[in-house]
Short mmCIF file of C-alpha atoms and ligand atoms in Angstrom, two decimals:
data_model
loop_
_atom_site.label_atom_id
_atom_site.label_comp_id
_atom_site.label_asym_id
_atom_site.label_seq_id
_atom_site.Cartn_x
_atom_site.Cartn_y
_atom_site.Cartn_z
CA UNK Q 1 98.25 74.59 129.35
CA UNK Q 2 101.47 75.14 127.09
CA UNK Q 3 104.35 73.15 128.77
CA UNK Q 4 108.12 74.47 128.61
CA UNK Q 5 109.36 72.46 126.37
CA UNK Q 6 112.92 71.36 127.20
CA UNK Q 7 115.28 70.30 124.03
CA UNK Q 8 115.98 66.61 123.23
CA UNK Q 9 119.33 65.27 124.71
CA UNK Q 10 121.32 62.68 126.14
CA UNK Q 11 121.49 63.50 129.75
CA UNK Q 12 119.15 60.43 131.11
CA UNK Q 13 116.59 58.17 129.71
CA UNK Q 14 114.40 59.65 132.78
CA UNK Q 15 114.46 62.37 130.42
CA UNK Q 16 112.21 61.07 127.72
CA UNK Q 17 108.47 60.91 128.30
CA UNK Q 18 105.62 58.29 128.08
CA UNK Q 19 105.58 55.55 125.63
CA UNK Q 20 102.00 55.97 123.60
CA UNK Q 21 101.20 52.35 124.19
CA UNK Q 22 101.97 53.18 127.77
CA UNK Q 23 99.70 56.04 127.88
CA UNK Q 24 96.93 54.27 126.47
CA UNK Q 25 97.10 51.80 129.10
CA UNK Q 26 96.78 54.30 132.05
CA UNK Q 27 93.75 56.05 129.82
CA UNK Q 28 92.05 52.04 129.84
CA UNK Q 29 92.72 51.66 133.14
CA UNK Q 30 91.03 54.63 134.24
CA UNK Q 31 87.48 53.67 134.47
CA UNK Q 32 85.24 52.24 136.98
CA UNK Q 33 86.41 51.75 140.81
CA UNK Q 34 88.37 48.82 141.55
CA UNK Q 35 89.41 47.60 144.36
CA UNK Q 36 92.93 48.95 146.09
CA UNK Q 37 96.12 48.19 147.25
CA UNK Q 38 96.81 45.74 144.64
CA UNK Q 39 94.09 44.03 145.03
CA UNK Q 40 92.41 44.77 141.58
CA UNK Q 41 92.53 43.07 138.53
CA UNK Q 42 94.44 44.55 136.74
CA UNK Q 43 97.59 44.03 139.24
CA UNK Q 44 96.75 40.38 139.39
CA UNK Q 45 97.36 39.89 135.73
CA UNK Q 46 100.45 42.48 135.58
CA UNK Q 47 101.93 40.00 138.35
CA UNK Q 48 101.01 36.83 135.92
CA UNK Q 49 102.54 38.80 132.99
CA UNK Q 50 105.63 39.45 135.58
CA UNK Q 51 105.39 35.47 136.38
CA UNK Q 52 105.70 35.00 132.60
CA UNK Q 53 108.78 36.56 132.18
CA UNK Q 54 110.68 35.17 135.36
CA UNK Q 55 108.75 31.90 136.38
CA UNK Q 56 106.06 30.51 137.53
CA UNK Q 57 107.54 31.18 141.33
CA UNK Q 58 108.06 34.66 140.42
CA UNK Q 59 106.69 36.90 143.39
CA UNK Q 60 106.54 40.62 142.40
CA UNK Q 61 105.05 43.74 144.05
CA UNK Q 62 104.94 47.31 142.99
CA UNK Q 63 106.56 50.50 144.33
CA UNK Q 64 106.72 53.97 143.32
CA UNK Q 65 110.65 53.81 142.22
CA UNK Q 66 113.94 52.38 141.26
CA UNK Q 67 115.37 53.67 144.97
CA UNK Q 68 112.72 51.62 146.99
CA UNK Q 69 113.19 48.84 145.35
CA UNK Q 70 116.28 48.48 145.64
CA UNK Q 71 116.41 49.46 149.37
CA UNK Q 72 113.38 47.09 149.69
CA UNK Q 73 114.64 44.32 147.88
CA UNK Q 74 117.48 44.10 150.24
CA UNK Q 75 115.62 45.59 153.11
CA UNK Q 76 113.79 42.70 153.00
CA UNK Q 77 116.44 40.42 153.40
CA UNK Q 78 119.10 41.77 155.04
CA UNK Q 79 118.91 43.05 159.00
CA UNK Q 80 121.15 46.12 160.70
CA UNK Q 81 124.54 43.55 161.58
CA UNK Q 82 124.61 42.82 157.68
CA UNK Q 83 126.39 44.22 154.84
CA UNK Q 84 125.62 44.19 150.65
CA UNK Q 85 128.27 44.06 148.29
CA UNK Q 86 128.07 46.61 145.04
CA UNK Q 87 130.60 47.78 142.32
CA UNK Q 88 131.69 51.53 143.38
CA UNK Q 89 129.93 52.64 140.59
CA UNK Q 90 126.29 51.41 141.84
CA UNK Q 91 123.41 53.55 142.10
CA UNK Q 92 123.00 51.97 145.51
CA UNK Q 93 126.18 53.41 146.71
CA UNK Q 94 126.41 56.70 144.66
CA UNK Q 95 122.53 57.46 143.88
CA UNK Q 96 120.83 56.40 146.50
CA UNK Q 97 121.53 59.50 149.40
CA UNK Q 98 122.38 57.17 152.08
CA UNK Q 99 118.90 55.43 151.58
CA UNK Q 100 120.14 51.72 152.28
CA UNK Q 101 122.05 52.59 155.13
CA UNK Q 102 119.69 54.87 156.67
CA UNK Q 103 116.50 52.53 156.37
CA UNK Q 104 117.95 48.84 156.33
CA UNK Q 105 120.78 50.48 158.93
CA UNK Q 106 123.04 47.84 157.29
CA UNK Q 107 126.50 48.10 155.50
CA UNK Q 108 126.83 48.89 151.94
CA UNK Q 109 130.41 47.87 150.55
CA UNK Q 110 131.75 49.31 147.59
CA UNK Q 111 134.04 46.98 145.04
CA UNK Q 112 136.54 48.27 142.70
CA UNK Q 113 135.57 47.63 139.28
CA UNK Q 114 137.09 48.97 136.52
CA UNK Q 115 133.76 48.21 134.04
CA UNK Q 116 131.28 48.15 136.95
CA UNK Q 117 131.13 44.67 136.81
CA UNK Q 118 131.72 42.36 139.78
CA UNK Q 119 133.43 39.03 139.76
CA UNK Q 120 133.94 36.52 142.14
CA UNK Q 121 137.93 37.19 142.45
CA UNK Q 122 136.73 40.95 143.73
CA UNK Q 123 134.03 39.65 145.95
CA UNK Q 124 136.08 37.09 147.62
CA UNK Q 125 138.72 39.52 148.96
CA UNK Q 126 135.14 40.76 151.03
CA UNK Q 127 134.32 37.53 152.36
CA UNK Q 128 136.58 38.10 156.07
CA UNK Q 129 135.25 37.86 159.41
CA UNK Q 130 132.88 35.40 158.89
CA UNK Q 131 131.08 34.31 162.17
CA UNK Q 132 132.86 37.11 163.99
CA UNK Q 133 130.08 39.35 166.38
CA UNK Q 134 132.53 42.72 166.00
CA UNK Q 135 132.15 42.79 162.20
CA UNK Q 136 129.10 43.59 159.42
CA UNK Q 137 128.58 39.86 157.66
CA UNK Q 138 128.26 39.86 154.32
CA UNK Q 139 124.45 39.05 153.69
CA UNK Q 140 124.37 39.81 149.57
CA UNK Q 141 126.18 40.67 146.77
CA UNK Q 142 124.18 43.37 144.57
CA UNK Q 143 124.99 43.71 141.28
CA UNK Q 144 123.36 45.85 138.09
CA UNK Q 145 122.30 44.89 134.95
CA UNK Q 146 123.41 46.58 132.72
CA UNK Q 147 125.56 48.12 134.87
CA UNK Q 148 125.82 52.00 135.33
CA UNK Q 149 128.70 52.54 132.97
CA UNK Q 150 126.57 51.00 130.14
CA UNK Q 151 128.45 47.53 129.93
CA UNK Q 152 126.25 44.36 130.31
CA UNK Q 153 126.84 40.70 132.15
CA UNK Q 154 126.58 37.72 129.87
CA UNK Q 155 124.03 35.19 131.42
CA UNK Q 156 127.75 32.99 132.17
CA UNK Q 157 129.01 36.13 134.27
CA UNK Q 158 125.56 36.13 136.28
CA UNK Q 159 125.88 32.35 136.68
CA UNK Q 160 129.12 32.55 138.41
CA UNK Q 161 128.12 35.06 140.75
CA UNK Q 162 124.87 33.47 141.94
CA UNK Q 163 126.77 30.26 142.16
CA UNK Q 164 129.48 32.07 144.29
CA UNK Q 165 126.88 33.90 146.24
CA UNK Q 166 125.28 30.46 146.93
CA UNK Q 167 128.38 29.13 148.11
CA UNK Q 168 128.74 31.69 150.29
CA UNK Q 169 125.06 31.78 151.99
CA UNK Q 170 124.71 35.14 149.98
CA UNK Q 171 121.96 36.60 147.90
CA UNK Q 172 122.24 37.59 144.22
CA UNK Q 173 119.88 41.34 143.59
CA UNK Q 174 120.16 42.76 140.50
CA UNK Q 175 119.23 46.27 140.22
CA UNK Q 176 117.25 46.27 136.95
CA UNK Q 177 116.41 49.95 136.29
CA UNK Q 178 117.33 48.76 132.89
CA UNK Q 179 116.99 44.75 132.92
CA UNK Q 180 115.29 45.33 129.39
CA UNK Q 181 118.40 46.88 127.79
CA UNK Q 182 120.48 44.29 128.86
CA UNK Q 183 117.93 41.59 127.91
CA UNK Q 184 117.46 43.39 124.09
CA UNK Q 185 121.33 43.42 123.83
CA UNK Q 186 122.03 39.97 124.69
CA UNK Q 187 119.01 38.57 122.33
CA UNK Q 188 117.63 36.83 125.55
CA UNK Q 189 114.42 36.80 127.35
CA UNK Q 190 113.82 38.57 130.96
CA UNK Q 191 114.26 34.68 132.96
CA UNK Q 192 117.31 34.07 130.47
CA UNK Q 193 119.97 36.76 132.67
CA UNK Q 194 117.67 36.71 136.01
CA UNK Q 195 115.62 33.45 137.09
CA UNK Q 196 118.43 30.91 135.04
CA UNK Q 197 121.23 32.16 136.23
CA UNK Q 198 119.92 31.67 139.65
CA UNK Q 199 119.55 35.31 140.95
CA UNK Q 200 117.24 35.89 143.93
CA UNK Q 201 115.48 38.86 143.43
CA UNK Q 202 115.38 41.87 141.09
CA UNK Q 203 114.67 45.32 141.24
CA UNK Q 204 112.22 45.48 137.81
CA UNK Q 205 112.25 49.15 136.27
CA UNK Q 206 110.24 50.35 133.51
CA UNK Q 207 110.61 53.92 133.78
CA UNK Q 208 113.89 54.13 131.98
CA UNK Q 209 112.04 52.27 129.11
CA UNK Q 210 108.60 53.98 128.11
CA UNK Q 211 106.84 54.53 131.52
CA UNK Q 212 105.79 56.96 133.61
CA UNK Q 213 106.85 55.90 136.91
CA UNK Q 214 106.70 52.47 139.08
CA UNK Q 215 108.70 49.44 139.67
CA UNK Q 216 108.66 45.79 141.17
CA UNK Q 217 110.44 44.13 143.45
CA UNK Q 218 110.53 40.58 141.97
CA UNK Q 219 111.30 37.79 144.49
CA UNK Q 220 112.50 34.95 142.15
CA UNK Q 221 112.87 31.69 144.69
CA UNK Q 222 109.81 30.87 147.36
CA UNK Q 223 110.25 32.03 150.83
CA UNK Q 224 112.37 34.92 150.45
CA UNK Q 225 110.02 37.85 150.62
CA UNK Q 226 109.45 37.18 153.54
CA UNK Q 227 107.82 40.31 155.42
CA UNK Q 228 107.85 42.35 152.17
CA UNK Q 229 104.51 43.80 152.43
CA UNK Q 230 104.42 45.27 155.70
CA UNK Q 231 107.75 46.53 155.51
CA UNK Q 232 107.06 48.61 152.16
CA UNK Q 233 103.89 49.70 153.88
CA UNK Q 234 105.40 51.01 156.51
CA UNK Q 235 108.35 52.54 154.15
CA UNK Q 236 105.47 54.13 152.75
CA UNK Q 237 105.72 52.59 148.88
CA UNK Q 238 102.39 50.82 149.15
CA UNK Q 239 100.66 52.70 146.67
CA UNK Q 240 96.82 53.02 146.67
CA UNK Q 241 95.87 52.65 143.35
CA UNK Q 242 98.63 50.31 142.08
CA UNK Q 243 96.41 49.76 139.37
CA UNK Q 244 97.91 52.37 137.32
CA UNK Q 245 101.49 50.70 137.79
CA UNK Q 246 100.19 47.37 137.19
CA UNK Q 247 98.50 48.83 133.75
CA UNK Q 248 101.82 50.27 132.94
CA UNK Q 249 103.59 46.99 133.55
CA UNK Q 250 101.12 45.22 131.39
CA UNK Q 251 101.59 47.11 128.17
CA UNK Q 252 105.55 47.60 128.92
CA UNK Q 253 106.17 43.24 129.32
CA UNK Q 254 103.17 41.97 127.50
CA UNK Q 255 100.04 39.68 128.34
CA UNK Q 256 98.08 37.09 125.94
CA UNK Q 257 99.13 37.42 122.15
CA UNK Q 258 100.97 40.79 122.82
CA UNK Q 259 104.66 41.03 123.35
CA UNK Q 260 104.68 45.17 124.74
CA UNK Q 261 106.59 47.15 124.04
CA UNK Q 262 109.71 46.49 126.15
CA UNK Q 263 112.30 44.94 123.73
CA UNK Q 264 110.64 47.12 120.56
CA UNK Q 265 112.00 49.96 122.53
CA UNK Q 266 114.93 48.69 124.46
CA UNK Q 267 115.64 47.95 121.45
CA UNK Q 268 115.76 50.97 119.78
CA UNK Q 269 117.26 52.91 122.40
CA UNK Q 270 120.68 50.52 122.02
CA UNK Q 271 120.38 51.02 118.57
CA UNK Q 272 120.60 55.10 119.09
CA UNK Q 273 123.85 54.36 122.00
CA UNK Q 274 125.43 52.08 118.65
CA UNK Q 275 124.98 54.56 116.18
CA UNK Q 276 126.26 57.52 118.38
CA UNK Q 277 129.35 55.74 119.70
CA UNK Q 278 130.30 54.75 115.88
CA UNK Q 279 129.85 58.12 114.72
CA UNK Q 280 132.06 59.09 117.98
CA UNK Q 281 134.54 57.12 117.55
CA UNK Q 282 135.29 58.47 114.32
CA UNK Q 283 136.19 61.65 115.36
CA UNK Q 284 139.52 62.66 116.78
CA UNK Q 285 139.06 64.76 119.37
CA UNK Q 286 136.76 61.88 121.36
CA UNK Q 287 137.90 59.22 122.93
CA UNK Q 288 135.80 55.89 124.25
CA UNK Q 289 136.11 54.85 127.74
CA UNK Q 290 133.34 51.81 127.69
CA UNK Q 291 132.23 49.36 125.62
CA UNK Q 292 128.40 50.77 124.47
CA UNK Q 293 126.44 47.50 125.40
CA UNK Q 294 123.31 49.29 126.12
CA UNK Q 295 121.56 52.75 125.85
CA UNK Q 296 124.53 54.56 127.21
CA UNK Q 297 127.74 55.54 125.65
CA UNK Q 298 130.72 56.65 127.81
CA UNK Q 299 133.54 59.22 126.07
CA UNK Q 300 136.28 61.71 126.84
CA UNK Q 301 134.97 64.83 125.65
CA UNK Q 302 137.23 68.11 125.02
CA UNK Q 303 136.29 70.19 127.70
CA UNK Q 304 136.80 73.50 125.93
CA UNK Q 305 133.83 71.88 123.74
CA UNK Q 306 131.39 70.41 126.37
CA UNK Q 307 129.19 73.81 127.32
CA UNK Q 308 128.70 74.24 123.21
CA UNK Q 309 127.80 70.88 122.34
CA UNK Q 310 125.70 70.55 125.65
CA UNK Q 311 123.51 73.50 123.86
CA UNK Q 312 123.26 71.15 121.49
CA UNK Q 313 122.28 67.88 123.08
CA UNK Q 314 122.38 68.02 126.80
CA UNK Q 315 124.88 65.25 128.63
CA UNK Q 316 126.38 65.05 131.89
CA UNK Q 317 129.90 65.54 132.58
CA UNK Q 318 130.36 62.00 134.76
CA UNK Q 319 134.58 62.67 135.78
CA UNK Q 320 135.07 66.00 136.70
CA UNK Q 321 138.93 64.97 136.52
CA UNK Q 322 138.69 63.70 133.57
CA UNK Q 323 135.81 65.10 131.46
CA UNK Q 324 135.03 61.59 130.77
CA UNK Q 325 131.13 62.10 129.90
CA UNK Q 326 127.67 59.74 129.61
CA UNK Q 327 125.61 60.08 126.68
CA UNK Q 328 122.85 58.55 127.00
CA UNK Q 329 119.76 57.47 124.52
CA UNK Q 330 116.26 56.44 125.00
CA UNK Q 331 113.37 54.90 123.47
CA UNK Q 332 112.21 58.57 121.63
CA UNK Q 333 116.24 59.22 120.70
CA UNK Q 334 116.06 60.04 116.96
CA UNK Q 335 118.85 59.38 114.68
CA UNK Q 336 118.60 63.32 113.94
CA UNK Q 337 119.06 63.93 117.52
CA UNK Q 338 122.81 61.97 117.33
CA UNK Q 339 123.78 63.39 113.36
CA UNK Q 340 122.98 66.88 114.56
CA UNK Q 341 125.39 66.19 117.67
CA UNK Q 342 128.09 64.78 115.97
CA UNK Q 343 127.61 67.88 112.98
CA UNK Q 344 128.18 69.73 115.80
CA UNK Q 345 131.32 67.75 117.09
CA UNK Q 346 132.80 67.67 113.44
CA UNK Q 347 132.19 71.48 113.14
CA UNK Q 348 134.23 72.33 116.08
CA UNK Q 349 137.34 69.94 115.07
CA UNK Q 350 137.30 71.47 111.76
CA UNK Q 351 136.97 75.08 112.87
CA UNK Q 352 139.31 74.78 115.68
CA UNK Q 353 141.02 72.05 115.20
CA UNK Q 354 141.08 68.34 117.33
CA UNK Q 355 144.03 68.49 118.95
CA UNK Q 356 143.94 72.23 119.99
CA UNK Q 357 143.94 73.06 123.59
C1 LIG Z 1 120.98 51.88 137.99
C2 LIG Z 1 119.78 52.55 138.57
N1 LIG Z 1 119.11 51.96 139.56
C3 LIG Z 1 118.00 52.50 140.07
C4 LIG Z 1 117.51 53.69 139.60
C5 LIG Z 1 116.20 54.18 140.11
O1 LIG Z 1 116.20 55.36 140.73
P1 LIG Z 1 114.94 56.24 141.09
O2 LIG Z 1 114.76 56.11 142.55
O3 LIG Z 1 115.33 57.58 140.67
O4 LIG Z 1 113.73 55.72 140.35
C6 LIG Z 1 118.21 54.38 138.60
C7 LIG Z 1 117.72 55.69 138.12
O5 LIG Z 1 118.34 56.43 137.45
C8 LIG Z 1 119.36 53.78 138.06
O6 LIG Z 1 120.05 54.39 137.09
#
């Protein structure tokens, strides 16, 4: 069967496909019969490889995607009277279709951020009504790392919010669709931003960075998961033959002598956002709205120009308003894929000019 094959872009890093190490893991792990339900082997040692990362106390389980995790991280924790706490920019607020509220039936409160990143000063102005039976209580403070307009919390930042949402009797989640980015552009290990800092549990991705699909909800202190596992069973994310996310897992973080392939391509995929925001910046006509931190870059883009260069390298308009505009790489970008773009870019300003409306 020939496949359509769509051209290479920057629209999402869901775009790219399956890492080959990745692939060969799913190929190994399809032999035999195993047990199911995460009861196999091969789950038991992605959950050591996951206790590796964040700690021996480390408690992870696997679900289909980035949206149940995060609705059953907190789902898990919070009840219908509470409320979360999330920059206005989070996935959980904008991404999500109503998923948190519908399924937990609790409050999701969105914080002005101007970089997507929450501080204590912004959370505190939340913190009202404590104790009082007419109003949502604050339950935990959910956070993402790196955050959805690219930019990444120092371990220090991450500190001061668990230690505020400890404070508080709140929980610290971090959405980690892209924990490895932020972990390959801070130099650090997985337990250095998460299990350190004090954060209580983490929605793990990998899809973002080389796999095909799955994620785990990682509880990081004892006691909290409390009724996980029914309640993802009955949110139906209990998936049958986990071994193929566990297998996944397992080449992505790393078991025994092998590191996987998680920073090698988090790695690159920040190296594509740098290279593509320097060449940006260099031309007139664009302006930067975001430091590039990660594997997405965030610019003003002339919007005369944005259906021509988006037949070049798809992207998505992100401010209608403002044709501010996310670019974003992934572990396959090439640095073809960005000098073609910006050939593109430079074409246009020379032909018609970067200032012309
Ligand atoms: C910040 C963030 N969180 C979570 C997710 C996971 O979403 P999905 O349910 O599509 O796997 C995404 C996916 O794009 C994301 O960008």
């Amino acid at each position: 069967m020939k496949s359509e094959v769509m051209k290479r872009g920057f629209g999402s890093d869901n775009h790219s496909g399956v890492h080959p190490e990745i692939f060969k893991a799913l190929a190994e792990a399809n032999v035999a019969h195993v047990p199911s339900y995460g009861t196999d082997p091969i789950t038991l040692r992605a959950t050591d490889a996951i206790r590796k990362h964040f700690g021996e106390k480390a408690e992870s389980h696997f679900v289909f995607n980035g949206t149940a995790a995060n609705v059953l991280a907190l789902g898990s924790v919070m009840r219908s009277h509470h409320s979360v706490l999330a920059s206005q920019h989070a996935h959980l607020i904008n991404d999500e279709c109503g998923a948190p509220e519908k399924l937990i039936g609790a409050k999701v409160i969105s914080v002005a951020s101007q970089d997507a990143k929450l501080t204590p000063e912004a959370l505190a102005t939340h913190l009202i009504r404590r104790g009082d039976q007419h109003f949502s209580q604050v339950r935990a403070i959910s956070i993402t790392q790196p955050t959805e307009l690219g930019t990444v919390y120092s371990p220090e930042e991450i500190r001061r919010l668990a230690d505020f949402a400890h404070q508080h009797q709140l929980l610290l989640h971090v959405d980690g669709a892209r924990l490895v980015n932020a972990a390959a552009s801070l130099g650090v290990g997985l337990r250095e931003i998460t299990t350190d800092c004090g954060v209580d549990i983490v929605s793990l991705g990998g899809t973002k960075n080389g796999m095909m699909f799955g994620e785990a909800v990682v509880f990081l202190r004892p006691g909290q998961s409390g009724d996980f596992k029914y309640v993802r069973k009955q949110w139906m994310q209990l998936p049958s033959k986990t071994r193929f996310i566990a297998a996944q897992f397992l080449a992505l973080l790393g078991e025994g002598d092998s590191e996987g392939v998680w920073r090698k391509n988090a790695l690159h995929a920040n190296a594509m956002a740098k290279r593509l925001s320097e060449k940006l910046q260099r031309c007139p006509s664009v302006r930067i709205t975001q430091k590039t931190q990660a594997n997405a870059v965030f610019a003003i883009l002339p919007k005369k120009w944005v259906g021509t260069l988006r037949e070049q390298a798809f992207f998505y308009v992100w401010n209608e308003a403002t044709f501010e505009c996310r670019l974003m790489t992934s572990w396959d970008t090439e640095p073809g894929d960005i000098d073609g773009f910006i050939e593109k870019l430079e074409m246009l300003e020379r032909d018609q000019g970067a200032f012309s409306s």
